[in-house]
Amino acid sequence: MAGPVAPLLGWDFGAVLTVGLVALVLGAFLAGRRSRPMTSGHSTSTPPRDTALRRLLARRSLTKAGPLDPTVDSLTGLGHRVVLEERAPDLLSAAKRRGQVAAVLLLDADGFKALNDGLGHHAGDRILAETGSRIRACLRPGEIGVRLGGDEFAMMLGPLEDDNALDDRVHELLGYLATPVLVDDLRVSVGISVGSAISGPDGRTLEELLRAADQAMYAAKAAGTGQWRRSEGPDAHTDQQRLSEQLRGALDRSELVLHYQPQVQGWTGAVTGFEALIRWDHPDLGLLLPAQFLPLAERTGLIGPITLFALDHALEDHARLARMVPNCTVSVNVSARSMMGEGLLRDLERLLSRRGVPPGDLVLEITEPTPRPTPEVVALLDGIRRLGCRVSVHGFGSASSSLTGLWQYPALGEIKIDPSIIHSLSTDPETERLVRAMISGAHSLGMRVVAEGVETLAVAQRLRRLGCDGLQGHWIGEPASLTALQRWLEAWPSLRAHRLGT
């Protein structure tokens, strides 16, 4: 697995030129998508710049259907409630399967009746149509948007990594909806109140999530126009406080464990490494997935000790992993807060020495850095590279991704394309063009490309043809304990042809 090939101040000019050209093509493609009108009216609203990728993929959302489809609301282009009821169980199951969460949002236009009465029904229809168009543009593949009736809408988002991911999505949505709508040369601003409820270890049903989101929406309306409120539930504060106290002792009680998901080489199918994924073996709630407790760890300051736990135990397990697969890598997710700390380099050096692991066998997975690098982040990443460790950007493409921005971080050696993009690769030509551009641009900078979320044979075959270096996902192998992983490795040679189409 090759690391970054360009020195800090010595980028190959041809590589930079190539990625620049790729980025220009991709940028022009996305800009062309942005320039298309959202509706047939005269709206002057435009999507925020960081939703370009979402808009590129929005037309494949589960709510898209023909104009005569009885499940589609003719005014807004969104689905009717039946669409949500039919498709929500699949989204909830997908979130649970991936160790993530799903969120239900209820949206209600503030003061819509007064606007409708004062400006006329044609103006009200224009506002509703534009609201529906904006909701559709904010949906990612597989997500759901419906009109429940009147001026009330519902969205189901996910799978999402955690509460922080929901924060980003809702703030983006609110900013988009706040843009005035042009009605007969009059700019009309409409506040939208939003209430949200998120799935969790209790396995709430759609109806339970809708009731919770409805309560949160009325709390948002009581707080003023254009507000967002989360569902807390009557015992939420007590439950969170109790869970926080339990999490503090989970490290001492050895309740935190690591499972490992295999990564394979795209073309040959050879196993190249494993991603360490943390789990909490809760004595009462069972095995909790990261999305169910890491946001709590972030809020309570426990994310630092948990990150160190994951690093130490992954390096300890590396010896056994290397006996199974010689020269394999182990990847560990490092939180943004840990990246801001001054002691990360010292901790890495100490743990690598303690466990006797070659630095090149450790991959640190980070969230996508900002397009404008700060000296502190560049220095930290360069320090990690000098130690000999590798750095990977996971979830690439899920936010305001910038191929051209990557060259400013020469310590990066790998990108992992977000599952939200990979899932629709085999069915949408536009997604294939996007992934091809990502792979080409990353290769020009000497970076490997790993696809996360590979869940079908068709997607695996398409990625192999596009030259993707690594594949990871439930179709390849699910996260497992070391014992279960050994059984998977014994079976993989016979599974490989079926799973990769070789």
Coordinates of C-alpha atoms in Angstrom, one line a residue:
M1 CA 0.0 0.0 0.0
A2 CA 1.8 3.1 -1.2
G3 CA 2.0 6.2 0.9
P4 CA 2.3 9.7 -0.3
V5 CA 4.9 10.1 -2.9
A6 CA 5.4 13.9 -3.0
P7 CA 7.6 15.7 -0.5
L8 CA 6.3 18.7 1.4
L9 CA 7.7 21.3 -0.9
G10 CA 8.4 19.2 -4.0
W11 CA 5.2 18.3 -5.6
D12 CA 5.6 16.8 -9.1
F13 CA 4.3 19.5 -11.5
G14 CA 2.7 17.0 -13.8
A15 CA 0.7 15.5 -10.9
V16 CA -0.5 18.9 -9.8
L17 CA -1.4 19.8 -13.4
T18 CA -3.3 16.5 -13.9
V19 CA -5.3 16.9 -10.7
G20 CA -6.0 20.5 -11.6
L21 CA -7.4 19.5 -15.0
V22 CA -9.5 16.7 -13.3
A23 CA -10.8 19.2 -10.8
L24 CA -11.7 21.7 -13.5
V25 CA -13.7 19.0 -15.4
L26 CA -15.4 17.9 -12.2
G27 CA -16.0 21.5 -11.2
A28 CA -17.5 22.4 -14.5
F29 CA -19.7 19.3 -14.4
L30 CA -21.0 20.2 -10.9
A31 CA -21.4 23.9 -11.8
G32 CA -23.5 22.8 -14.8
R33 CA -25.7 20.9 -12.5
R34 CA -26.0 23.9 -10.1
S35 CA -27.0 26.2 -13.0
R36 CA -30.1 24.3 -13.8
P37 CA -33.3 25.8 -12.3
M38 CA -34.7 23.9 -9.4
T39 CA -38.3 24.5 -10.5
S40 CA -40.1 25.9 -13.5
G41 CA -40.9 29.1 -11.7
H42 CA -38.8 32.2 -11.3
S43 CA -37.0 31.4 -8.1
T44 CA -33.7 33.3 -7.5
S45 CA -32.5 30.9 -4.9
T46 CA -29.4 28.9 -5.4
P47 CA -28.1 26.0 -3.3
P48 CA -25.2 26.6 -0.9
R49 CA -21.8 25.8 -2.4
D50 CA -21.2 22.8 -0.2
T51 CA -24.3 21.0 -1.5
A52 CA -23.0 20.6 -5.0
L53 CA -22.3 16.9 -4.5
R54 CA -25.7 16.4 -2.9
R55 CA -27.5 18.1 -5.8
L56 CA -25.5 15.9 -8.2
L57 CA -27.0 12.9 -6.6
A58 CA -30.4 14.2 -5.4
R59 CA -32.3 13.1 -8.4
R60 CA -31.8 9.5 -7.5
S61 CA -33.4 9.9 -4.1
L62 CA -36.2 7.5 -3.2
T63 CA -38.8 10.2 -3.8
K64 CA -38.1 10.6 -7.5
A65 CA -40.8 9.2 -9.8
G66 CA -42.7 10.0 -12.9
P67 CA -45.2 12.9 -13.1
L68 CA -48.2 10.5 -13.1
D69 CA -47.0 8.4 -10.3
P70 CA -49.8 8.3 -7.7
T71 CA -47.3 8.1 -4.8
V72 CA -45.9 11.6 -5.8
D73 CA -47.3 14.9 -4.8
S74 CA -47.8 16.8 -8.1
L75 CA -47.2 20.2 -6.6
T76 CA -43.9 19.6 -4.8
G77 CA -42.5 16.5 -6.5
L78 CA -42.1 14.8 -3.1
G79 CA -43.6 11.5 -2.2
H80 CA -46.8 11.1 -0.2
R81 CA -46.8 9.7 3.3
V82 CA -47.1 6.1 2.0
V83 CA -43.6 6.5 0.5
L84 CA -42.2 7.2 3.9
E85 CA -44.1 4.3 5.5
E86 CA -43.0 1.8 2.8
R87 CA -39.3 2.8 2.7
A88 CA -38.4 3.9 6.2
P89 CA -37.9 0.3 7.5
D90 CA -35.2 -0.3 4.9
L91 CA -33.4 2.9 5.8
L92 CA -33.6 2.1 9.5
S93 CA -32.3 -1.4 8.9
A94 CA -29.4 -0.1 6.8
A95 CA -28.4 2.4 9.5
K96 CA -28.5 -0.3 12.1
R97 CA -26.5 -2.7 9.9
R98 CA -23.7 -0.1 9.4
G99 CA -23.6 0.9 13.0
Q100 CA -25.0 4.3 12.3
V101 CA -28.3 6.2 12.9
A102 CA -31.2 7.5 10.9
A103 CA -33.1 10.8 11.6
V104 CA -36.7 11.8 11.0
L105 CA -37.3 15.5 10.4
L106 CA -40.7 17.2 10.5
L107 CA -40.9 20.6 8.8
D108 CA -43.7 23.1 9.0
A109 CA -43.9 26.6 7.4
D110 CA -44.3 29.4 9.9
G111 CA -47.2 31.7 9.3
F112 CA -48.1 30.0 6.0
K113 CA -51.9 30.5 6.4
A114 CA -51.4 34.3 6.7
L115 CA -49.2 34.3 3.6
N116 CA -51.6 32.1 1.7
D117 CA -54.5 34.4 2.6
G118 CA -52.7 37.6 2.0
L119 CA -50.9 36.8 -1.3
G120 CA -53.3 34.3 -2.8
H121 CA -53.3 30.6 -3.3
H122 CA -51.1 30.8 -6.4
A123 CA -48.4 32.4 -4.2
G124 CA -48.9 29.7 -1.5
D125 CA -48.6 27.0 -4.2
R126 CA -45.4 28.7 -5.5
I127 CA -43.9 28.7 -2.0
L128 CA -44.8 25.0 -1.4
A129 CA -43.4 24.0 -4.8
E130 CA -40.1 25.7 -4.1
T131 CA -39.9 24.3 -0.6
G132 CA -40.4 20.8 -2.0
S133 CA -37.7 21.4 -4.7
R134 CA -35.2 22.6 -2.0
I135 CA -36.0 19.6 0.2
R136 CA -35.4 17.2 -2.8
A137 CA -32.1 19.0 -3.6
C138 CA -30.9 18.4 -0.1
L139 CA -31.6 14.6 -0.1
R140 CA -28.8 12.1 -0.6
P141 CA -29.3 8.8 -2.4
G142 CA -31.6 6.5 -0.5
E143 CA -33.0 9.3 1.7
I144 CA -36.7 10.1 1.8
G145 CA -38.7 13.3 1.5
V146 CA -42.5 13.5 1.6
R147 CA -45.3 16.1 1.8
L148 CA -47.5 15.1 4.7
G149 CA -50.2 17.6 3.7
G150 CA -50.7 21.3 3.6
D151 CA -47.5 23.0 4.6
E152 CA -46.0 20.1 6.5
F153 CA -43.2 18.0 5.2
A154 CA -41.1 15.0 6.5
M155 CA -37.6 13.9 5.7
M156 CA -35.7 10.8 6.7
L157 CA -31.9 11.2 6.6
G158 CA -29.2 8.6 6.9
P159 CA -27.5 6.5 7.5
L160 CA -25.6 9.1 9.5
E161 CA -22.4 8.6 11.5
D162 CA -23.7 10.4 14.6
D163 CA -25.4 13.5 16.0
N164 CA -22.7 15.8 14.7
A165 CA -23.5 14.6 11.1
L166 CA -27.2 15.5 11.7
D167 CA -26.1 19.0 13.0
D168 CA -24.4 19.6 9.7
R169 CA -27.3 18.4 7.6
V170 CA -30.0 20.4 9.4
H171 CA -28.0 23.6 9.5
E172 CA -27.4 23.3 5.8
L173 CA -31.1 22.6 5.2
L174 CA -32.2 25.6 7.2
G175 CA -29.8 27.9 5.4
Y176 CA -31.1 26.6 2.1
L177 CA -34.8 27.0 3.1
A178 CA -34.2 30.5 4.4
T179 CA -33.5 31.9 1.0
P180 CA -36.4 34.1 -0.1
V181 CA -38.7 32.8 -2.8
L182 CA -39.6 35.1 -5.7
V183 CA -43.4 35.4 -6.2
D184 CA -44.7 37.8 -8.8
D185 CA -41.5 39.9 -8.4
L186 CA -41.9 39.9 -4.6
R187 CA -39.2 38.3 -2.5
V188 CA -41.0 36.3 0.2
S189 CA -39.1 34.9 3.2
V190 CA -40.7 31.9 4.9
G191 CA -39.4 30.5 8.1
I192 CA -39.5 26.7 8.5
S193 CA -39.7 25.1 11.9
V194 CA -37.9 21.7 12.2
G195 CA -38.2 19.0 14.8
S196 CA -36.0 16.0 14.7
A197 CA -35.8 12.5 16.3
I198 CA -32.9 10.1 15.8
S199 CA -32.9 6.3 16.0
G200 CA -30.8 4.7 18.7
P201 CA -30.1 1.5 20.6
D202 CA -33.8 1.4 21.6
G203 CA -34.8 0.6 18.0
R204 CA -37.6 3.0 17.8
T205 CA -40.2 2.5 15.0
L206 CA -41.1 5.1 12.4
E207 CA -44.3 6.0 14.2
E208 CA -42.3 6.5 17.4
L209 CA -39.8 8.7 15.6
L210 CA -42.6 10.7 14.0
R211 CA -44.3 11.3 17.4
A212 CA -41.0 12.4 18.9
A213 CA -40.2 14.7 16.0
D214 CA -43.7 16.2 16.1
Q215 CA -43.2 17.2 19.8
A216 CA -39.8 18.7 18.9
M217 CA -41.3 20.6 16.0
Y218 CA -43.9 22.3 18.2
A219 CA -41.1 23.2 20.7
A220 CA -39.3 24.8 17.7
K221 CA -42.4 26.8 16.8
A222 CA -42.7 28.0 20.4
A223 CA -39.1 29.2 20.3
G224 CA -39.6 31.5 17.3
T225 CA -39.6 31.4 13.5
G226 CA -37.1 29.2 11.6
Q227 CA -36.0 27.2 14.6
W228 CA -34.8 23.6 15.1
R229 CA -35.4 21.5 18.1
R230 CA -34.3 17.9 18.8
S231 CA -36.5 15.3 20.5
E232 CA -35.2 14.7 24.0
G233 CA -38.0 12.6 25.4
P234 CA -39.2 12.6 29.0
D235 CA -36.2 10.6 30.3
A236 CA -33.6 11.6 27.8
H237 CA -31.6 13.8 30.1
T238 CA -31.5 11.2 32.9
D239 CA -30.7 8.4 30.4
Q240 CA -27.8 10.4 28.9
Q241 CA -26.5 11.3 32.3
R242 CA -26.6 7.7 33.4
L243 CA -25.0 6.5 30.1
S244 CA -22.3 9.1 30.5
E245 CA -21.4 7.9 34.0
Q246 CA -21.3 4.3 32.7
L247 CA -19.1 5.3 29.8
R248 CA -16.5 6.8 32.2
G249 CA -16.1 3.4 33.8
A250 CA -16.4 1.3 30.6
L251 CA -12.6 1.6 30.0
D252 CA -11.8 0.4 33.4
R253 CA -14.3 -2.5 33.2
S254 CA -12.9 -3.6 29.8
E255 CA -16.3 -3.1 28.2
L256 CA -14.9 -1.4 25.1
V257 CA -13.8 -3.8 22.4
L258 CA -12.5 -3.6 18.9
H259 CA -13.9 -5.4 15.8
Y260 CA -12.1 -5.4 12.5
Q261 CA -13.4 -5.0 9.0
P262 CA -11.2 -6.3 6.2
Q263 CA -10.0 -4.3 3.2
V264 CA -9.0 -6.1 0.0
Q265 CA -7.0 -5.0 -3.1
G266 CA -9.3 -3.9 -5.8
W267 CA -8.0 -5.9 -8.7
T268 CA -6.7 -9.1 -7.1
G269 CA -8.9 -9.4 -4.0
A270 CA -5.9 -10.0 -1.8
V271 CA -6.4 -8.9 1.8
T272 CA -4.3 -5.8 2.6
G273 CA -5.5 -4.5 5.9
F274 CA -8.2 -4.1 8.5
E275 CA -10.1 -1.1 10.0
A276 CA -10.5 -1.2 13.8
L277 CA -14.0 -0.3 14.8
I278 CA -14.8 0.3 18.4
R279 CA -17.8 -1.3 20.2
W280 CA -19.2 -0.9 23.7
D281 CA -20.2 -4.3 25.2
H282 CA -22.8 -2.7 27.6
P283 CA -23.9 -5.0 30.4
D284 CA -27.6 -4.1 30.0
L285 CA -28.0 -2.7 26.4
G286 CA -25.8 -5.2 24.6
L287 CA -23.3 -4.4 21.9
L288 CA -23.5 -0.7 21.2
L289 CA -22.1 0.7 17.9
P290 CA -20.0 3.9 17.6
A291 CA -22.9 6.1 16.6
Q292 CA -24.7 5.2 19.8
F293 CA -22.0 6.4 22.2
L294 CA -19.2 8.3 20.5
P295 CA -21.2 11.6 20.3
L296 CA -21.6 11.3 24.0
A297 CA -17.9 10.8 24.4
E298 CA -17.3 13.9 22.3
R299 CA -19.6 16.0 24.5
T300 CA -18.2 14.7 27.8
G301 CA -14.5 14.9 26.9
L302 CA -14.0 11.1 26.9
I303 CA -13.1 10.9 23.2
G304 CA -9.4 11.4 23.9
P305 CA -9.0 8.4 26.3
I306 CA -11.2 6.3 24.0
T307 CA -9.1 7.2 20.9
L308 CA -5.9 6.2 22.9
F309 CA -7.6 3.0 23.9
A310 CA -8.4 2.2 20.2
L311 CA -4.8 3.0 19.1
D312 CA -3.2 0.9 21.8
H313 CA -5.4 -2.1 21.4
A314 CA -5.3 -2.0 17.6
L315 CA -1.5 -2.0 17.8
E316 CA -1.5 -4.8 20.3
D317 CA -3.8 -6.9 18.0
H318 CA -1.6 -6.1 15.0
A319 CA 0.8 -8.9 16.0
R320 CA -2.0 -11.5 15.6
L321 CA -3.4 -9.8 12.5
A322 CA 0.1 -9.9 10.9
R323 CA 0.3 -13.6 11.6
M324 CA -3.0 -14.0 9.7
V325 CA -2.0 -11.6 6.9
P326 CA 1.7 -10.8 6.7
N327 CA 2.5 -7.1 6.0
C328 CA -1.1 -6.0 6.7
T329 CA -2.1 -2.5 7.9
V330 CA -4.4 -1.6 10.7
S331 CA -6.5 1.6 10.4
V332 CA -7.8 3.6 13.4
N333 CA -10.2 6.5 13.3
V334 CA -8.8 9.6 15.1
S335 CA -11.2 12.2 16.2
A336 CA -11.0 15.8 15.3
R337 CA -10.5 16.8 18.9
S338 CA -7.5 14.4 19.2
M339 CA -6.0 15.9 16.1
M340 CA -6.1 19.3 17.8
G341 CA -4.2 18.0 20.9
E342 CA -0.5 18.6 21.3
G343 CA 0.2 15.1 22.6
L344 CA -0.9 13.0 19.7
L345 CA 2.6 12.6 18.2
R346 CA 4.1 11.7 21.5
D347 CA 1.4 9.1 22.1
L348 CA 1.9 7.6 18.7
E349 CA 5.6 7.3 19.1
R350 CA 5.2 5.8 22.6
L351 CA 2.5 3.2 21.5
L352 CA 4.4 2.2 18.4
S353 CA 7.5 1.5 20.4
R354 CA 5.6 -0.3 23.2
R355 CA 3.9 -2.6 20.8
G356 CA 6.8 -3.1 18.3
V357 CA 4.7 -2.3 15.3
P358 CA 6.3 -0.9 12.1
P359 CA 5.0 2.7 11.8
G360 CA 4.1 2.1 8.1
D361 CA 1.6 -0.6 9.2
L362 CA -0.5 2.0 11.1
V363 CA -3.1 4.1 9.1
L364 CA -4.7 7.0 10.9
E365 CA -8.2 7.8 9.5
I366 CA -9.2 11.4 9.8
T367 CA -12.2 13.5 8.6
E368 CA -11.6 15.6 5.5
P369 CA -9.4 18.6 6.3
T370 CA -10.5 22.1 5.4
P371 CA -9.6 23.4 1.9
R372 CA -7.5 26.1 3.5
P373 CA -4.9 24.4 5.7
T374 CA -3.8 25.8 9.0
P375 CA -0.1 25.7 9.9
E376 CA -1.0 23.6 13.0
V377 CA -2.8 20.9 11.0
V378 CA -0.1 20.8 8.3
A379 CA 2.6 20.5 11.0
L380 CA 0.7 17.7 12.7
L381 CA 0.1 15.7 9.6
D382 CA 3.7 16.2 8.5
G383 CA 4.9 15.0 11.9
I384 CA 2.7 11.9 11.5
R385 CA 4.4 11.3 8.1
R386 CA 7.8 11.7 9.6
L387 CA 7.0 9.0 12.2
G388 CA 6.3 6.7 9.2
C389 CA 2.6 6.4 9.7
R390 CA 0.0 6.8 7.0
V391 CA -2.9 9.2 6.9
S392 CA -6.2 8.5 5.2
V393 CA -9.2 10.8 4.7
H394 CA -12.4 8.8 5.3
G395 CA -15.9 9.9 4.1
F396 CA -14.4 11.7 1.1
G397 CA -17.1 13.2 -1.1
S398 CA -19.7 13.5 1.7
A399 CA -19.1 17.3 2.2
S400 CA -17.6 20.1 0.3
S401 CA -14.9 17.9 -1.2
S402 CA -12.0 19.5 -3.1
L403 CA -9.7 17.5 -5.2
T404 CA -7.5 20.6 -5.7
G405 CA -7.4 21.1 -2.0
L406 CA -5.7 17.7 -1.4
W407 CA -2.4 18.8 -2.8
Q408 CA -2.0 21.3 0.0
Y409 CA -1.8 18.3 2.4
P410 CA 1.2 16.3 1.1
A411 CA 1.1 14.0 4.2
L412 CA -2.1 12.5 3.1
G413 CA -1.6 9.1 1.5
E414 CA -5.2 7.8 0.9
I415 CA -8.8 8.8 0.5
K416 CA -11.8 6.6 1.3
I417 CA -14.8 7.5 -0.8
D418 CA -18.0 7.9 1.3
P419 CA -20.5 5.0 1.2
S420 CA -23.3 7.5 0.2
I421 CA -21.6 7.8 -3.2
I422 CA -20.5 4.2 -3.6
H423 CA -24.0 2.8 -3.0
S424 CA -25.5 4.1 -6.3
L425 CA -22.4 3.5 -8.4
S426 CA -23.7 0.6 -10.4
T427 CA -27.0 2.3 -11.3
D428 CA -26.1 6.0 -12.1
P429 CA -23.7 7.1 -14.9
E430 CA -23.2 10.5 -13.2
T431 CA -21.9 8.8 -10.0
E432 CA -19.5 6.8 -12.1
R433 CA -18.1 9.9 -13.7
L434 CA -17.7 11.5 -10.2
V435 CA -15.9 8.4 -8.8
R436 CA -13.7 8.2 -11.9
A437 CA -12.6 11.8 -11.4
M438 CA -11.9 11.2 -7.7
I439 CA -9.7 8.1 -8.5
S440 CA -7.9 9.9 -11.3
G441 CA -7.2 13.0 -9.2
A442 CA -6.1 11.1 -6.1
H443 CA -3.8 8.9 -8.2
S444 CA -2.2 12.0 -9.7
L445 CA -1.2 13.0 -6.2
G446 CA 0.2 9.6 -5.4
M447 CA -2.7 8.6 -3.2
R448 CA -4.5 5.3 -2.8
V449 CA -8.3 5.2 -3.2
V450 CA -10.4 2.9 -1.0
A451 CA -14.2 2.6 -1.6
E452 CA -16.2 2.3 1.6
G453 CA -19.7 0.7 1.7
V454 CA -19.3 -1.9 -1.0
E455 CA -22.4 -4.0 -0.6
T456 CA -23.1 -5.6 -4.0
L457 CA -21.3 -7.5 -6.7
A458 CA -22.2 -4.9 -9.3
V459 CA -20.6 -2.1 -7.3
A460 CA -17.5 -4.2 -6.6
Q461 CA -17.1 -5.0 -10.4
R462 CA -17.5 -1.3 -11.4
L463 CA -14.9 -0.2 -8.9
R464 CA -12.4 -2.7 -10.1
R465 CA -12.9 -1.5 -13.7
L466 CA -12.4 2.1 -12.5
G467 CA -9.1 1.2 -11.0
C468 CA -10.0 1.6 -7.3
D469 CA -7.1 0.4 -5.1
G470 CA -9.1 -1.0 -2.2
L471 CA -12.5 -2.3 -1.4
Q472 CA -14.3 -2.4 2.0
G473 CA -17.9 -3.1 3.0
H474 CA -20.3 -5.7 4.1
W475 CA -20.2 -7.4 0.7
I476 CA -16.5 -8.1 1.3
G477 CA -16.6 -8.8 5.0
E478 CA -18.5 -7.5 8.1
P479 CA -16.7 -6.1 11.2
A480 CA -15.8 -9.0 13.4
S481 CA -13.9 -10.1 16.5
L482 CA -10.4 -11.5 16.0
T483 CA -11.8 -15.0 16.4
A484 CA -14.5 -14.5 13.8
L485 CA -12.1 -12.7 11.5
Q486 CA -9.9 -15.8 11.5
R487 CA -12.8 -17.8 10.2
W488 CA -13.5 -15.2 7.5
L489 CA -9.9 -15.3 6.3
E490 CA -10.1 -19.1 6.0
A491 CA -13.2 -18.8 3.9
W492 CA -12.1 -15.8 1.8
P493 CA -10.1 -17.7 -0.9
S494 CA -13.3 -19.6 -1.9
L495 CA -15.5 -16.5 -1.5
R496 CA -13.3 -14.1 -3.5
A497 CA -14.4 -15.1 -7.0
H498 CA -18.1 -14.8 -6.1
R499 CA -17.7 -11.5 -4.2
L500 CA -15.5 -9.8 -6.8
G501 CA -16.8 -11.4 -10.0
T502 CA -13.3 -12.8 -10.9

